[in-house]
XYZ file of C-alpha atoms in Angstrom:
136
model
C 0.000 0.000 0.000
C 2.810 2.408 0.802
C 4.388 1.800 -2.591
C 1.064 2.395 -4.358
C 0.418 5.545 -2.343
C 3.917 6.897 -2.946
C 3.677 6.177 -6.646
C 0.236 7.807 -6.826
C 1.475 10.979 -5.110
C 4.537 11.179 -7.370
C 2.328 10.612 -10.394
C -0.131 13.334 -9.412
C 2.664 15.829 -8.688
C 4.349 15.049 -12.000
C 1.004 15.528 -13.784
C 0.714 18.988 -12.211
C 4.200 20.068 -13.327
C 4.179 18.428 -16.743
C 0.536 18.913 -17.722
C 1.544 20.423 -21.062
C 3.858 17.543 -21.936
C 2.528 14.430 -23.594
C 2.658 11.460 -21.253
C 2.571 8.089 -22.889
C -0.734 6.254 -22.810
C 0.725 3.383 -20.776
C 2.192 5.750 -18.162
C -1.187 7.470 -17.753
C -2.982 4.139 -17.310
C -0.413 2.923 -14.763
C -0.590 6.187 -12.840
C -4.373 6.302 -12.784
C -4.492 2.649 -11.700
C -2.090 3.374 -8.829
C -4.196 6.389 -7.798
C -7.343 4.265 -7.890
C -5.750 1.497 -5.811
C -4.275 4.003 -3.332
C -7.772 5.375 -2.650
C -9.930 2.280 -3.176
C -8.063 -0.265 -1.022
C -8.028 1.700 2.251
C -11.702 2.626 1.818
C -12.627 -0.982 1.074
C -10.639 -2.194 4.099
C -12.333 0.378 6.333
C -15.787 -0.597 5.075
C -15.171 -4.339 5.521
C -13.745 -3.824 9.012
C -16.698 -1.672 10.031
C -19.213 -4.256 8.762
C -17.340 -7.100 10.454
C -17.252 -5.278 13.780
C -20.940 -4.335 13.679
C -22.038 -7.888 12.856
C -19.693 -9.750 15.253
C -21.072 -9.930 18.791
C -17.858 -11.464 20.181
C -15.924 -8.297 19.291
C -18.498 -6.124 21.059
C -18.544 -7.975 24.354
C -17.731 -6.248 27.626
C -14.143 -6.788 28.758
C -12.971 -6.207 32.331
C -9.273 -5.626 32.978
C -7.686 -6.094 36.399
C -4.127 -5.106 37.320
C -2.317 -6.814 40.177
C 1.297 -6.552 41.303
C 2.469 -9.420 39.104
C -0.114 -9.896 36.339
C -2.837 -8.378 34.189
C -6.149 -10.217 33.810
C -8.645 -9.583 31.005
C -12.015 -11.281 31.353
C -14.744 -11.145 28.743
C -18.030 -12.940 28.301
C -16.396 -15.652 26.171
C -12.741 -15.657 27.248
C -10.260 -15.154 30.069
C -6.667 -14.002 29.601
C -3.863 -13.293 32.010
C -0.240 -12.431 31.445
C 2.594 -11.710 33.833
C 4.124 -8.255 34.023
C 7.605 -9.791 33.978
C 6.939 -10.946 30.389
C 6.054 -7.488 29.075
C 8.524 -6.092 26.556
C 7.096 -2.572 26.232
C 4.073 -0.446 27.156
C 2.726 2.316 24.893
C -0.128 4.761 25.281
C -1.727 5.897 22.028
C -4.744 8.191 22.241
C -7.252 6.170 24.285
C -5.426 2.853 24.157
C -2.789 1.202 26.333
C -0.726 -1.316 24.361
C 1.154 -4.106 26.145
C 3.804 -5.722 23.951
C 5.095 -9.167 24.943
C 7.689 -8.958 22.167
C 8.212 -6.530 19.287
C 4.978 -7.356 17.451
C 2.266 -9.218 19.452
C 0.252 -6.777 21.488
C -2.569 -6.835 24.002
C -4.536 -3.625 24.135
C -6.828 -1.991 26.635
C -9.110 0.881 25.767
C -9.773 3.634 28.275
C -11.993 6.671 28.483
C -11.043 10.242 29.304
C -12.348 9.834 32.852
C -9.764 7.081 33.440
C -6.833 9.557 33.289
C -6.051 9.178 37.009
C -5.861 5.402 36.601
C -3.546 5.858 33.623
C -1.239 8.029 35.712
C -1.162 5.251 38.331
C -0.368 2.731 35.586
C 2.454 4.946 34.292
C 3.980 5.168 37.769
C 3.619 1.416 38.193
C 5.320 0.690 34.849
C 8.153 3.127 35.574
C 8.658 1.622 39.035
C 8.920 -1.885 37.505
C 11.473 -0.630 34.912
C 9.403 -1.797 31.945
C 10.267 -0.145 28.654
C 7.597 2.455 27.888
C 6.632 5.110 25.363
C 4.445 8.052 26.411
């Protein structure tokens, strides 16, 4: 997607600067196809994700998260998950999400609301006290 998007931007900029020049037919088709894909694919992905979320009741279930001194427990209507704080690689806070990485890529996430800011500050202090790598 990044390659398509980059190519589409370069194509559109070159069309602006060289609008008087005659581009070859093949170059125009390739450029317009890249522009179409750069816009169409993200919109299609967003639409499919939105429909999947709205129709999947398991994704909409209520999840309760509990922090203890040595582990984090997530309990939903259809699952239960716990992981030890010693196994956490990194903690990030992005907008209204707390991301717990167990290695560089797998992540467990917890959503929070704006009224949970005091709890987030407590979590930050807890993570810093445990010397867990963090990004905020």
